[in-house]
Amino acid sequence: MSDTDSSTYEGFTAEERAAMKEHARELRTAARRGSRAEKAAQAERDVLARIAEMGDADRALAERVHAVVTATAPALAPKLWYGMPAYALDGKVVCFFQSAAKFKSRYATLGFNDAARLDEGAMWATAFALTEVTPEVEARIAALVARAVS
């Protein structure tokens, strides 16, 4: 690669490194917890605590997303994933909320991992920008989550 090549790898950002460290902490903490029920209850408390720490705009979005996801798919277990509220089925993260502040983005994101069953043809969306959660947006989130766990 030449010195003038602008595609050189510069490594992970500080935010990405912090998220990876946070994920390692989450895994260590989860491994130390007691029974499955205790782990699930504590994981939900961790998610709610993380949401409560967010700035006003992100917190309002995350609270609504959390309410819609848990009401739509009670089989999804709330947990922290790279420091973000996430919802897993059989231990695999199906969807997650990423605050705008997490990676200094202009909008929050509702994302879906490959465990989500959103496949539609040869190409489909796996992340959605969120700027507000209106009744229409809540209905769309609920439909996506229901489809993701179907």
XYZ file of N, CA, C and O in Angstrom:
600
model
N 0.840 -1.174 0.000
C 0.000 0.000 0.000
C 0.887 1.240 0.000
O 1.841 1.311 0.755
N 0.562 2.201 -0.793
C 1.378 3.409 -0.872
C 1.014 4.375 0.245
O -0.030 4.281 0.869
N 1.914 5.322 0.498
C 1.670 6.329 1.524
C 0.500 7.227 1.177
O -0.080 7.865 2.041
N 0.121 7.287 -0.092
C -0.968 8.153 -0.520
C -2.308 7.440 -0.527
O -3.317 8.032 -0.839
N -2.305 6.144 -0.199
C -3.547 5.362 -0.188
C -4.420 5.823 0.984
O -4.030 5.705 2.140
N -5.588 6.352 0.679
C -6.472 6.884 1.728
C -7.306 5.806 2.398
O -8.066 6.091 3.311
N -7.176 4.544 1.974
C -7.990 3.485 2.555
C -7.234 2.710 3.629
O -7.616 1.609 3.975
N -6.154 3.265 4.152
C -5.387 2.557 5.173
C -6.200 2.427 6.446
O -6.977 3.299 6.807
N -5.968 1.315 7.122
C -6.693 1.005 8.350
C -6.129 1.836 9.492
O -4.921 1.866 9.704
N -6.983 2.518 10.211
C -6.535 3.350 11.323
C -6.940 2.787 12.666
O -6.762 3.422 13.686
N -7.509 1.603 12.706
C -7.874 0.985 13.972
C -9.270 1.373 14.418
O -10.008 2.076 13.724
N -9.622 0.880 15.582
C -10.947 1.152 16.134
C -10.991 2.534 16.762
O -9.990 3.027 17.284
N -12.164 3.142 16.725
C -12.337 4.437 17.378
C -12.363 4.227 18.880
O -12.539 3.096 19.372
N -12.225 5.293 19.615
C -12.295 5.210 21.080
C -13.643 4.654 21.516
O -13.728 3.853 22.458
N -14.718 5.042 20.824
C -16.054 4.555 21.167
C -16.179 3.060 20.910
O -16.777 2.331 21.692
N -15.588 2.591 19.801
C -15.632 1.161 19.490
C -14.821 0.353 20.508
O -15.265 -0.708 20.964
N -13.638 0.854 20.886
C -12.830 0.162 21.905
C -13.569 0.115 23.234
O -13.579 -0.915 23.909
N -14.228 1.208 23.603
C -14.990 1.239 24.853
C -16.138 0.242 24.815
O -16.411 -0.447 25.809
N -16.809 0.124 23.672
C -17.918 -0.833 23.542
C -17.411 -2.268 23.681
O -18.060 -3.101 24.322
N -16.262 -2.564 23.099
C -15.710 -3.918 23.210
C -15.326 -4.235 24.653
O -15.574 -5.343 25.150
N -14.728 -3.270 25.353
C -14.382 -3.478 26.762
C -15.642 -3.679 27.590
O -15.688 -4.510 28.500
N -16.669 -2.914 27.284
C -17.931 -3.037 27.997
C -18.544 -4.418 27.784
O -19.059 -5.035 28.707
N -18.458 -4.924 26.566
C -18.996 -6.256 26.266
C -18.239 -7.328 27.059
O -18.853 -8.255 27.602
N -16.936 -7.198 27.152
C -16.153 -8.159 27.939
C -16.571 -8.112 29.409
O -16.710 -9.157 30.053
N -16.800 -6.916 29.945
C -17.292 -6.773 31.331
C -18.652 -7.425 31.492
O -18.922 -8.099 32.489
N -19.540 -7.212 30.513
C -20.881 -7.806 30.567
C -20.801 -9.332 30.627
O -21.517 -9.968 31.397
N -19.928 -9.912 29.827
C -19.775 -11.367 29.811
C -19.237 -11.891 31.138
O -19.725 -12.903 31.655
N -18.253 -11.186 31.704
C -17.710 -11.607 33.007
C -18.768 -11.502 34.090
O -18.923 -12.394 34.921
N -19.531 -10.411 34.093
C -20.574 -10.213 35.096
C -21.653 -11.271 34.969
O -22.086 -11.848 35.971
N -22.091 -11.564 33.765
C -23.134 -12.570 33.547
C -22.672 -13.942 34.012
O -23.462 -14.714 34.565
N -21.400 -14.254 33.818
C -20.878 -15.566 34.212
C -20.885 -15.740 35.731
O -20.985 -16.859 36.229
N -20.805 -14.641 36.481
C -20.763 -14.714 37.949
C -22.140 -14.767 38.591
O -22.251 -15.022 39.781
N -23.184 -14.506 37.852
C -24.525 -14.461 38.433
C -25.032 -15.850 38.756
O -24.548 -16.844 38.228
N -26.063 -15.932 39.601
C -26.609 -17.197 40.087
C -27.461 -17.936 39.080
O -27.047 -18.196 37.955
N -28.683 -18.248 39.476
C -29.590 -19.055 38.657
C -29.990 -18.315 37.388
O -29.807 -17.105 37.259
N -30.589 -19.061 36.483
C -31.060 -18.479 35.222
C -32.060 -17.353 35.478
O -32.006 -16.301 34.854
N -32.986 -17.561 36.417
C -33.985 -16.537 36.736
C -33.321 -15.298 37.330
O -33.691 -14.173 36.990
N -32.330 -15.504 38.201
C -31.608 -14.365 38.784
C -30.851 -13.600 37.706
O -30.831 -12.367 37.700
N -30.243 -14.342 36.786
C -29.507 -13.704 35.689
C -30.447 -12.868 34.823
O -30.125 -11.745 34.441
N -31.620 -13.416 34.512
C -32.587 -12.713 33.660
C -33.098 -11.452 34.342
O -33.191 -10.392 33.712
N -33.416 -11.571 35.628
C -33.923 -10.403 36.363
C -32.862 -9.319 36.451
O -33.154 -8.131 36.253
N -31.624 -9.708 36.727
C -30.554 -8.717 36.820
C -30.250 -8.111 35.459
O -29.991 -6.918 35.344
N -30.311 -8.918 34.410
C -30.059 -8.396 33.067
C -31.082 -7.327 32.697
O -30.728 -6.293 32.128
N -32.355 -7.565 33.044
C -33.369 -6.546 32.753
C -33.121 -5.288 33.577
O -33.242 -4.176 33.069
N -32.744 -5.448 34.839
C -32.421 -4.266 35.660
C -31.246 -3.499 35.061
O -31.241 -2.267 35.045
N -30.249 -4.231 34.542
C -29.098 -3.579 33.904
C -29.531 -2.770 32.687
O -29.063 -1.656 32.473
N -30.428 -3.335 31.881
C -30.931 -2.635 30.694
C -31.671 -1.367 31.109
O -31.426 -0.286 30.557
N -32.550 -1.492 32.085
C -33.311 -0.315 32.537
C -32.396 0.742 33.141
O -32.607 1.947 32.931
N -31.362 0.311 33.848
C -30.404 1.268 34.419
C -29.635 1.975 33.310
O -29.411 3.190 33.370
N -29.248 1.233 32.281
C -28.523 1.847 31.165
C -29.408 2.852 30.440
O -28.968 3.939 30.067
N -30.667 2.508 30.247
C -31.611 3.434 29.615
C -31.746 4.700 30.463
O -31.728 5.812 29.936
N -31.834 4.529 31.781
C -31.980 5.676 32.685
C -30.770 6.604 32.632
O -30.901 7.807 32.887
N -29.602 6.085 32.288
C -28.374 6.890 32.204
C -28.299 7.730 30.931
O -27.486 8.636 30.837
N -29.120 7.417 29.949
C -29.049 8.109 28.652
C -29.531 9.548 28.767
O -30.296 9.891 29.667
N -29.101 10.367 27.824
C -29.605 11.729 27.737
C -31.092 11.714 27.428
O -31.642 10.692 27.002
N -31.754 12.830 27.630
C -33.217 12.905 27.513
C -33.772 12.339 26.213
O -34.685 11.517 26.232
N -33.231 12.765 25.077
C -33.782 12.332 23.787
C -33.594 10.835 23.581
O -34.538 10.123 23.215
N -32.376 10.340 23.828
C -32.110 8.908 23.670
C -32.925 8.082 24.666
O -33.444 7.027 24.327
N -33.020 8.575 25.894
C -33.777 7.853 26.931
C -35.247 7.707 26.539
O -35.827 6.626 26.662
N -35.847 8.754 26.044
C -37.257 8.688 25.637
C -37.457 7.647 24.541
O -38.404 6.856 24.589
N -36.556 7.629 23.563
C -36.645 6.636 22.490
C -36.434 5.223 23.030
O -37.196 4.304 22.716
N -35.407 5.049 23.844
C -35.077 3.722 24.373
C -36.196 3.175 25.257
O -36.493 1.972 25.207
N -36.820 4.029 26.053
C -37.934 3.575 26.898
C -39.084 3.062 26.049
O -39.687 2.028 26.363
N -39.406 3.766 24.985
C -40.506 3.332 24.116
C -40.139 2.053 23.362
O -40.946 1.139 23.249
N -38.921 1.986 22.859
C -38.483 0.767 22.171
C -38.540 -0.413 23.130
O -39.057 -1.483 22.791
N -38.034 -0.232 24.348
C -38.055 -1.303 25.349
C -39.490 -1.762 25.615
O -39.765 -2.969 25.630
N -40.388 -0.811 25.790
C -41.788 -1.152 26.064
C -42.410 -1.922 24.896
O -43.095 -2.927 25.104
N -42.157 -1.481 23.685
C -42.741 -2.141 22.516
C -42.151 -3.534 22.331
O -42.882 -4.502 22.108
N -40.845 -3.658 22.440
C -40.196 -4.955 22.232
C -40.663 -5.959 23.286
O -41.030 -7.089 22.952
N -40.656 -5.568 24.551
C -41.025 -6.521 25.603
C -42.506 -6.879 25.562
O -42.872 -7.999 25.906
N -43.358 -5.955 25.114
C -44.789 -6.260 24.996
C -45.064 -7.145 23.778
O -45.905 -8.044 23.841
N -44.342 -6.893 22.708
C -44.576 -7.628 21.456
C -44.008 -9.038 21.507
O -44.629 -9.972 21.003
N -42.847 -9.180 22.100
C -42.158 -10.481 22.108
C -41.638 -10.791 23.509
O -40.443 -10.638 23.785
N -42.523 -11.224 24.413
C -42.086 -11.518 25.777
C -41.034 -12.625 25.860
O -40.331 -12.734 26.864
N -40.884 -13.408 24.799
C -39.861 -14.461 24.787
C -38.454 -13.875 24.653
O -37.472 -14.554 24.961
N -38.356 -12.624 24.203
C -37.042 -11.988 24.090
C -36.579 -11.547 25.469
O -37.321 -10.921 26.219
N -35.347 -11.888 25.791
C -34.769 -11.553 27.095
C -33.937 -10.277 26.974
O -32.981 -10.236 26.204
N -34.290 -9.238 27.732
C -33.475 -8.018 27.721
C -32.085 -8.319 28.287
O -31.942 -9.106 29.222
N -31.078 -7.698 27.699
C -29.710 -7.835 28.190
C -28.881 -6.696 27.637
O -29.281 -6.052 26.663
N -27.752 -6.435 28.256
C -26.833 -5.457 27.691
C -25.944 -6.174 26.684
O -25.529 -7.313 26.897
N -25.676 -5.496 25.593
C -24.848 -6.050 24.533
C -23.983 -4.913 24.017
O -24.495 -3.960 23.454
N -22.698 -4.985 24.261
C -21.778 -3.902 23.936
C -22.246 -2.580 24.552
O -22.135 -1.521 23.962
N -22.814 -2.687 25.744
C -23.281 -1.513 26.456
C -24.614 -0.967 25.982
O -25.047 0.078 26.437
N -25.274 -1.680 25.077
C -26.552 -1.226 24.524
C -27.678 -2.133 24.993
O -27.467 -3.336 25.172
N -28.879 -1.575 25.159
C -30.040 -2.431 25.432
C -30.256 -3.365 24.234
O -30.267 -2.919 23.089
N -30.386 -4.647 24.539
C -30.580 -5.636 23.481
C -31.592 -6.664 23.957
O -31.907 -6.744 25.150
N -32.084 -7.460 23.021
C -33.146 -8.424 23.305
C -32.782 -9.724 22.600
O -32.600 -9.742 21.380
N -32.635 -10.801 23.402
C -32.120 -12.062 22.885
C -33.143 -13.180 22.970
O -34.011 -13.191 23.851
N -33.005 -14.114 22.066
C -33.816 -15.328 22.050
C -32.845 -16.500 22.097
O -31.956 -16.594 21.241
N -32.993 -17.340 23.107
C -32.081 -18.477 23.281
C -30.620 -18.034 23.296
O -29.750 -18.684 22.715
N -30.362 -16.897 23.944
C -29.008 -16.402 24.089
C -28.457 -15.614 22.911
O -27.380 -15.035 23.007
N -29.175 -15.579 21.792
C -28.697 -14.857 20.609
C -29.437 -13.535 20.478
O -30.666 -13.502 20.468
N -28.686 -12.445 20.369
C -29.290 -11.127 20.255
C -30.047 -11.026 18.939
O -29.499 -11.254 17.863
N -31.335 -10.698 19.059
C -32.198 -10.526 17.893
C -32.219 -9.059 17.481
O -32.057 -8.735 16.313
N -32.417 -8.170 18.459
C -32.462 -6.743 18.144
C -31.828 -5.944 19.268
O -31.666 -6.426 20.386
N -31.490 -4.700 18.966
C -30.822 -3.846 19.939
C -31.141 -2.382 19.654
O -31.519 -2.016 18.540
N -30.981 -1.564 20.676
C -31.144 -0.117 20.561
C -29.777 0.505 20.756
O -29.089 0.216 21.733
N -29.394 1.359 19.836
C -28.137 2.091 19.956
C -28.443 3.570 20.058
O -29.034 4.143 19.144
N -28.081 4.164 21.178
C -28.349 5.589 21.362
C -27.495 6.410 20.402
O -26.417 5.975 19.978
N -27.963 7.590 20.086
C -27.200 8.478 19.209
C -25.870 8.846 19.851
O -24.847 8.935 19.173
N -25.877 8.998 21.160
C -24.666 9.401 21.863
C -23.605 8.304 21.885
O -22.415 8.593 21.981
N -24.011 7.044 21.769
C -23.076 5.917 21.886
C -21.892 6.062 20.937
O -20.758 5.867 21.325
N -22.166 6.358 19.687
C -21.098 6.523 18.704
C -21.128 7.914 18.068
O -20.695 8.098 16.934
N -21.685 8.862 18.822
C -21.747 10.266 18.386
C -22.415 10.398 17.026
O -21.947 11.099 16.136
N -23.549 9.730 16.888
C -24.319 9.732 15.655
C -25.406 10.799 15.728
O -25.758 11.260 16.808
N -25.974 11.146 14.603
C -27.042 12.155 14.626
C -28.405 11.550 14.925
O -29.374 12.267 15.107
N -28.512 10.213 14.968
C -29.781 9.569 15.297
C -29.534 8.256 16.032
O -28.477 7.645 15.902
N -30.509 7.840 16.803
C -30.480 6.536 17.455
C -30.817 5.476 16.414
O -31.358 5.781 15.349
N -30.512 4.229 16.745
C -30.723 3.139 15.797
C -31.404 1.957 16.469
O -31.054 1.591 17.586
N -32.367 1.385 15.774
C -32.928 0.088 16.143
C -32.337 -0.886 15.146
O -32.550 -0.756 13.938
N -31.550 -1.842 15.660
C -30.876 -2.777 14.775
C -31.309 -4.209 15.014
O -31.781 -4.555 16.103
N -31.143 -5.020 13.987
C -31.479 -6.439 14.056
C -30.267 -7.250 13.631
O -29.614 -6.921 12.642
N -29.984 -8.315 14.362
C -28.884 -9.208 14.016
C -29.373 -10.337 13.135
O -30.566 -10.465 12.859
N -28.456 -11.199 12.734
C -28.824 -12.271 11.825
C -29.761 -13.298 12.452
O -30.384 -14.074 11.736
N -29.916 -13.298 13.780
C -30.889 -14.192 14.420
C -32.325 -13.749 14.128
O -33.264 -14.536 14.255
N -32.494 -12.489 13.736
C -33.824 -11.974 13.385
C -34.242 -12.549 12.036
O -33.445 -12.630 11.112
N -35.481 -12.911 11.953
C -35.983 -13.511 10.709
C -36.662 -12.439 9.842
O -37.867 -12.460 9.635
N -35.850 -11.515 9.367
C -36.365 -10.419 8.549
C -36.081 -10.622 7.063
O -36.380 -9.744 6.259
N -35.519 -11.750 6.713
C -35.131 -12.013 5.331
C -36.277 -11.719 4.369
O -37.404 -12.129 4.587
N -35.926 -10.978 3.325
C -36.915 -10.615 2.312
C -36.204 -10.482 0.972
O -35.622 -9.443 0.667
N -36.224 -11.559 0.191
C -35.558 -11.521 -1.109
C -34.052 -11.521 -0.959
O -33.493 -12.120 -0.058
N -33.386 -10.808 -1.849
C -31.929 -10.782 -1.865
C -31.340 -9.658 -1.022
O -30.129 -9.617 -0.795
N -32.203 -8.747 -0.509
C -31.702 -7.618 0.263
C -32.791 -7.104 1.192
O -33.941 -6.988 0.792
N -32.428 -6.791 2.450
C -33.391 -6.247 3.400
C -32.662 -5.396 4.425
O -31.469 -5.539 4.640
N -33.387 -4.527 5.061
C -32.810 -3.634 6.068
C -32.604 -4.380 7.377
O -33.417 -5.216 7.760
N -31.509 -4.066 8.068
C -31.253 -4.625 9.389
C -31.068 -3.535 10.441
O -30.871 -3.849 11.609
N -31.144 -2.280 10.051
C -31.026 -1.177 10.997
C -31.935 -0.035 10.549
O -32.103 0.199 9.348
N -32.510 0.639 11.541
C -33.450 1.714 11.267
C -33.106 2.922 12.135
O -32.947 2.799 13.345
N -32.983 4.076 11.512
C -32.741 5.312 12.244
C -34.011 5.713 12.976
O -35.108 5.581 12.436
N -33.848 6.200 14.200
C -34.988 6.656 15.011
C -34.746 8.089 15.461
O -33.714 8.390 16.045
N -35.706 8.946 15.195
C -35.625 10.312 15.695
C -36.765 10.614 16.663
O -36.660 11.514 17.480
N -37.853 9.856 16.536
C -38.947 9.920 17.495
C -39.768 8.644 17.372
O -39.721 7.955 16.354
N -40.495 8.320 18.438
C -41.321 7.114 18.414
C -42.780 7.555 18.511
O -43.299 7.823 19.583
N -43.395 7.655 17.356
C -44.808 8.004 17.244
C -45.628 6.713 17.298
O -45.056 5.615 17.220
N -46.943 6.793 17.384
C -47.750 5.564 17.327
C -47.489 4.752 16.055
O -47.455 3.518 16.101
N -47.258 5.435 14.936
C -46.963 4.720 13.691
C -45.626 4.000 13.772
O -45.486 2.865 13.302
N -44.634 4.660 14.363
C -43.315 4.048 14.516
C -43.411 2.866 15.481
O -42.818 1.810 15.237
N -44.164 3.021 16.571
C -44.362 1.908 17.506
C -44.961 0.700 16.793
O -44.525 -0.433 17.007
N -45.949 0.939 15.937
C -46.582 -0.158 15.198
C -45.573 -0.823 14.266
O -45.546 -2.058 14.144
N -44.729 -0.035 13.634
C -43.722 -0.603 12.728
C -42.682 -1.403 13.503
O -42.263 -2.480 13.062
N -42.246 -0.880 14.666
C -41.302 -1.615 15.510
C -41.925 -2.939 15.941
O -41.292 -3.996 15.854
N -43.172 -2.893 16.397
C -43.857 -4.110 16.842
C -43.938 -5.134 15.709
O -43.687 -6.327 15.918
N -44.253 -4.681 14.508
C -44.349 -5.594 13.358
C -42.990 -6.206 13.037
O -42.887 -7.409 12.765
N -41.929 -5.400 13.062
C -40.596 -5.909 12.789
C -40.161 -6.912 13.843
O -39.614 -7.974 13.519
N -40.395 -6.601 15.113
C -40.012 -7.504 16.199
C -40.800 -8.806 16.116
O -40.228 -9.893 16.254
N -42.096 -8.707 15.870
C -42.923 -9.923 15.742
C -42.397 -10.792 14.592
O -42.288 -12.012 14.731
N -42.073 -10.163 13.484
C -41.544 -10.903 12.343
C -40.165 -11.494 12.654
O -39.840 -12.607 12.247
N -39.361 -10.737 13.407
C -38.008 -11.188 13.728
C -38.001 -12.454 14.569
O -37.073 -13.263 14.456
N -39.011 -12.646 15.390
C -39.046 -13.827 16.264
C -39.993 -14.907 15.763
O -40.169 -15.932 16.422
N -40.598 -14.695 14.607
C -41.569 -15.679 14.095
C -40.888 -16.936 13.585
O -39.752 -16.971 13.272
